[in-house]
XYZ file of N, CA and C in Angstrom:
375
model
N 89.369 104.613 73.530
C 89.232 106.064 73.414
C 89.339 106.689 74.798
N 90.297 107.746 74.579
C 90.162 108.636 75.963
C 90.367 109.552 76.137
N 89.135 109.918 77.114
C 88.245 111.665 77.262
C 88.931 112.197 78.878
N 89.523 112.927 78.601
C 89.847 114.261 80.049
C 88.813 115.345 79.978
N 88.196 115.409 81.000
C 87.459 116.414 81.577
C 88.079 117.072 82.392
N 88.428 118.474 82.579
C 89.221 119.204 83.709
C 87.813 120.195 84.207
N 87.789 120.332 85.171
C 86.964 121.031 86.645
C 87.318 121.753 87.973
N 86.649 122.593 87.906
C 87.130 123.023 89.309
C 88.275 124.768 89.314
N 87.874 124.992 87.863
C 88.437 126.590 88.022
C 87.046 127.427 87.744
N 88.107 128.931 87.605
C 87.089 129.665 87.985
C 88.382 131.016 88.490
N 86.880 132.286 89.340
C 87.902 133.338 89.578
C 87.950 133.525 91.431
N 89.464 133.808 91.407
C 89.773 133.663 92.717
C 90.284 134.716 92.737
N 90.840 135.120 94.361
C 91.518 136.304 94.557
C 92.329 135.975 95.240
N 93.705 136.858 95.396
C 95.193 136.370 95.588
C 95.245 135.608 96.801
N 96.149 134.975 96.642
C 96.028 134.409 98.042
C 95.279 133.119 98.726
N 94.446 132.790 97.790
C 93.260 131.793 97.755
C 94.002 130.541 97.083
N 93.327 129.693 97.121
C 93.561 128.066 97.086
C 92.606 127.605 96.033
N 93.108 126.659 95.742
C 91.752 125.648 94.060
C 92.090 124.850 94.115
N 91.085 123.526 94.002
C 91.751 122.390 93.861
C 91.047 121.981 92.286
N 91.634 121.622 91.370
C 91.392 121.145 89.803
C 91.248 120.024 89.752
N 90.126 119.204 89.303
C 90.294 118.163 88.776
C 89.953 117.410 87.119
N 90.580 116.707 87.152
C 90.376 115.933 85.592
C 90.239 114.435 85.583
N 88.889 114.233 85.103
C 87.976 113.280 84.931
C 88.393 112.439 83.771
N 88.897 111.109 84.045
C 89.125 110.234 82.986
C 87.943 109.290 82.523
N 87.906 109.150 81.055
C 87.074 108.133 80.270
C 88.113 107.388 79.528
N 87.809 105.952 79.620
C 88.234 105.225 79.074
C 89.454 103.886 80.188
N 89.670 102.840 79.106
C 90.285 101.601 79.972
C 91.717 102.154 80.557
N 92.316 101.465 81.351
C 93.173 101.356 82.139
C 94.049 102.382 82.656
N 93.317 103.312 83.788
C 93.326 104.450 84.152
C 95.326 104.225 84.682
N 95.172 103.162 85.283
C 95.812 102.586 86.301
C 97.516 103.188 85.877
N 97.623 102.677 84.377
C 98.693 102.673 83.277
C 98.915 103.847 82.678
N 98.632 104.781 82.854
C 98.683 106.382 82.575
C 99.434 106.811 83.266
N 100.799 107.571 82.398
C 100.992 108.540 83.113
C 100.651 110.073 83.001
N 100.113 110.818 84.030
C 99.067 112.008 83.951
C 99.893 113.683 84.054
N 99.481 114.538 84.085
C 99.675 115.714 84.115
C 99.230 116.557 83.917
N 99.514 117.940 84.476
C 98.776 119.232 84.377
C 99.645 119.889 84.077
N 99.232 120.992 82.906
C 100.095 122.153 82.389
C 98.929 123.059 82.429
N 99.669 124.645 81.697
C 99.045 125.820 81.937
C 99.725 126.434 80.793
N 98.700 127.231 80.462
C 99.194 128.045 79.363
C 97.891 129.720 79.674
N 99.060 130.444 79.808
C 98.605 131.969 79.877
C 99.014 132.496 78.302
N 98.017 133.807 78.331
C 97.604 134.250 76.817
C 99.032 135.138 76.501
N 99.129 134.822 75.264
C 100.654 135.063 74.731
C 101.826 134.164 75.074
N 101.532 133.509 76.293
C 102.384 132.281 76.466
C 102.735 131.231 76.183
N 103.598 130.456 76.166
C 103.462 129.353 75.336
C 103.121 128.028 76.834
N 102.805 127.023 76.350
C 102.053 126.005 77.387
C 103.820 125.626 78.530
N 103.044 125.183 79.707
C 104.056 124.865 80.559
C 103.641 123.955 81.628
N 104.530 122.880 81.990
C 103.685 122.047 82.660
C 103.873 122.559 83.835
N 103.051 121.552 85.002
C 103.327 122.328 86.028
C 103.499 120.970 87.026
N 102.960 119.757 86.773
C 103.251 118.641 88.019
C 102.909 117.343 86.696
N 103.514 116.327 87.392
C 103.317 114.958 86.885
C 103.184 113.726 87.726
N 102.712 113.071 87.557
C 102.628 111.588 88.216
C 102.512 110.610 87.939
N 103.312 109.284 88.456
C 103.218 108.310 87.222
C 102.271 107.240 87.794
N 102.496 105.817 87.144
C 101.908 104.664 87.511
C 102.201 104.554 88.783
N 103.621 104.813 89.253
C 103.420 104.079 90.664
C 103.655 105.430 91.493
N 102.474 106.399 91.454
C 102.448 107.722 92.246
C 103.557 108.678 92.621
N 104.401 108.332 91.784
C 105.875 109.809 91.982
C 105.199 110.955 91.267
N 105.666 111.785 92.110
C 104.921 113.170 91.458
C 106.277 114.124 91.244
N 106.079 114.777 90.380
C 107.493 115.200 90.105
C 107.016 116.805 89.468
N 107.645 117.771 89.772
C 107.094 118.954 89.827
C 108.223 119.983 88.965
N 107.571 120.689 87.804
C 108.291 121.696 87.063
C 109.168 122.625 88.108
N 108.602 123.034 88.871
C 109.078 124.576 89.722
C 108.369 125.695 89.256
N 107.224 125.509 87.943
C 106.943 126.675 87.457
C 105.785 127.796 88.211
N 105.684 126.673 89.911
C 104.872 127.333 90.262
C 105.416 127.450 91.953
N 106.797 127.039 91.980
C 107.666 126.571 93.283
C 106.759 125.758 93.874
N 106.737 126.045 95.201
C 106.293 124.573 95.981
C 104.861 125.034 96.090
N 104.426 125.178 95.426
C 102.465 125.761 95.597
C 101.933 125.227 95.297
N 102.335 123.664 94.476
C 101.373 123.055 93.471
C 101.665 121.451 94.163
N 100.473 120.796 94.375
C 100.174 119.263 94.762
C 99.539 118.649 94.005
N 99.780 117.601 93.129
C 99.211 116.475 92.259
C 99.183 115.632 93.034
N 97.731 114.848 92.797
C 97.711 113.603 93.137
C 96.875 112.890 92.635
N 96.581 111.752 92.452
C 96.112 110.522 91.337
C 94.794 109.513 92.270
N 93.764 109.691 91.553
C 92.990 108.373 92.409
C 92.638 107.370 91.079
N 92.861 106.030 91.737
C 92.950 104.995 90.279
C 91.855 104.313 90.687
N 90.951 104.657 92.132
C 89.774 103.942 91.793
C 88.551 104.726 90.777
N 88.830 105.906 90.798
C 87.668 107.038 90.838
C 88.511 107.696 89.239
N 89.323 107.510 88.697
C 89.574 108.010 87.685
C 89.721 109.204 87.277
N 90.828 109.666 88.343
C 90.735 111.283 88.285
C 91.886 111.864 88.871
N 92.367 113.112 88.213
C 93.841 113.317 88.969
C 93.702 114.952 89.026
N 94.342 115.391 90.415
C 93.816 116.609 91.063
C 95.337 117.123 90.948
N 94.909 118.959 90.856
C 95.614 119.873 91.145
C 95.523 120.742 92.207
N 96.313 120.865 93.448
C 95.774 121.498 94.501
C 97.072 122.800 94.283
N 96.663 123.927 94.173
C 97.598 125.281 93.524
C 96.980 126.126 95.287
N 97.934 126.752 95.413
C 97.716 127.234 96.923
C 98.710 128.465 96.729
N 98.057 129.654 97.690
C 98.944 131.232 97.877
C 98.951 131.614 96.301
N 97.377 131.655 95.500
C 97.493 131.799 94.466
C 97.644 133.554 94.090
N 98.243 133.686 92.641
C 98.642 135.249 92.484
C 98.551 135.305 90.869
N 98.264 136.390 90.810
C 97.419 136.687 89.469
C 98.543 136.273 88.137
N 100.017 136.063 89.426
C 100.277 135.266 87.530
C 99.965 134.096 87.085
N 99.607 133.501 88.047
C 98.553 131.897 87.853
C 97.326 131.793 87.161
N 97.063 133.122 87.002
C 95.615 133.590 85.693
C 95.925 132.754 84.395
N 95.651 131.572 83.845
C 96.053 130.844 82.455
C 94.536 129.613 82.505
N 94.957 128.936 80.836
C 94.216 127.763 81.253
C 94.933 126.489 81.654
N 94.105 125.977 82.151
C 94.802 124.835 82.936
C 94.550 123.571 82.304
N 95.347 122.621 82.062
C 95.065 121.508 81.266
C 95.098 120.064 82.106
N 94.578 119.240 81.847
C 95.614 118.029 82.080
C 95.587 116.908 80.980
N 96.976 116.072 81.121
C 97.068 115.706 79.431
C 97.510 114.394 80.125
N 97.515 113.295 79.392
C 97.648 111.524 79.964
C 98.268 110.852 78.717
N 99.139 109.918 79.066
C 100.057 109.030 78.307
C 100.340 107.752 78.994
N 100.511 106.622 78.234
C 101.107 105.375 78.543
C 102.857 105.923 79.231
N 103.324 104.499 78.891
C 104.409 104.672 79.715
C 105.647 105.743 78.686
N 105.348 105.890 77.509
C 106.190 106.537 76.687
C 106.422 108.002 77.596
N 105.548 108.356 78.433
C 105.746 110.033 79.137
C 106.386 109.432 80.426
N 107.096 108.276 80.334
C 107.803 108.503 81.440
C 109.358 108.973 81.327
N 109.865 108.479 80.236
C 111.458 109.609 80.178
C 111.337 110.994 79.660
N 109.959 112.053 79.953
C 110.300 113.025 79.763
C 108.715 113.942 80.127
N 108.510 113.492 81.376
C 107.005 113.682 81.799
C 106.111 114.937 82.311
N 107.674 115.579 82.166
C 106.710 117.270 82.163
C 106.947 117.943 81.244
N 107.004 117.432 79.415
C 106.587 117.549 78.169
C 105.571 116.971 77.785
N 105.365 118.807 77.231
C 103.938 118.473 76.643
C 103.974 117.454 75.718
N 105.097 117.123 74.582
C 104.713 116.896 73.555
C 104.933 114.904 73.867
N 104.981 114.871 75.326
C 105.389 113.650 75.687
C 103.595 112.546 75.833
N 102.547 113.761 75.887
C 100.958 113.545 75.849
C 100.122 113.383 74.965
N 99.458 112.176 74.745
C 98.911 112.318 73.411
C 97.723 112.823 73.829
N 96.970 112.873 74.752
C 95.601 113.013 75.287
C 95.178 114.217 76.177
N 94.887 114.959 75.771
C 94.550 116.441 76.222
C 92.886 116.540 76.838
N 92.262 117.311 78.252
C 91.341 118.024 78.032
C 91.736 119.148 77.062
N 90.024 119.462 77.383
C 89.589 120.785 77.002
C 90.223 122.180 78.060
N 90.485 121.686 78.830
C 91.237 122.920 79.849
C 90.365 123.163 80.910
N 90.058 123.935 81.570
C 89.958 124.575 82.679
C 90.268 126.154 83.280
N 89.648 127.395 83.152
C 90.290 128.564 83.093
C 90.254 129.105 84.523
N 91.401 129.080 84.646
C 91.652 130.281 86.337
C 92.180 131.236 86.096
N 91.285 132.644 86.992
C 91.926 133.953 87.132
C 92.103 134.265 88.458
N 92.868 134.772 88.395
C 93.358 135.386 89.989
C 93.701 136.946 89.895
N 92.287 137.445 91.076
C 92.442 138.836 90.648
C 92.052 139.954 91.767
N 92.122 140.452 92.102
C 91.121 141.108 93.372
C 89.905 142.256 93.192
């Protein structure tokens, strides 16, 4: 069984920095491949970074170069660092985990079987 916990949002003002994280439960963290998407209200979900088993991180553009993923496989947890943030980055934030099946298509959602609960950031002044 496996539980994502996402952490670390909240309300910011433009321009400001967050770093997100999501807390894994369950065996073999190692063998996951991970990701963070976002979904703003009326929007439909969108990923935003990915990373696999052997740490390639591979990035939508949906947020250009503002967004840093990165993976710790001792500590079971994979971070979103979103930087020069702006109120269209106001959504919830997810992160979702898969075996190796999310690797030919890893910044789809529907490529994740394992979802948090989200994480909500606003960006506002």
């Amino acid at each position: 069984q496996v539980t994502l916990v996402e952490s670390g949002g909240g309300s910011v003002q433009p321009g400001g920095r967050l770093m997100l994280s999501c807390q894994f439960s369950g065996y073999s963290f190692s063998e996951y491949y991970l990701a963070w998407f976002r979904q703003a209200p009326g929007k439909e979900r969108e990923a935003i970074a990915a990373i696999s088993t052997g740490y390639v991180a591979k990035y939508s553009g949906s947020v250009g170069d503002r967004a840093t993923i990165t993976r710790d496989n001792i500590n079971k947890h994979v971070d979103l660092t979103l930087s020069t943030l702006e109120p269209e980055d106001t959504a919830m934030y997810y992160c979702a985990a898969d075996g190796r099946a999310a690797a030919g298509s890893p910044l789809t959602a529907t490529s994740y079987s394992y979802w948090g609960q989200g994480t909500q950031v606003t960006v506002s002044s």
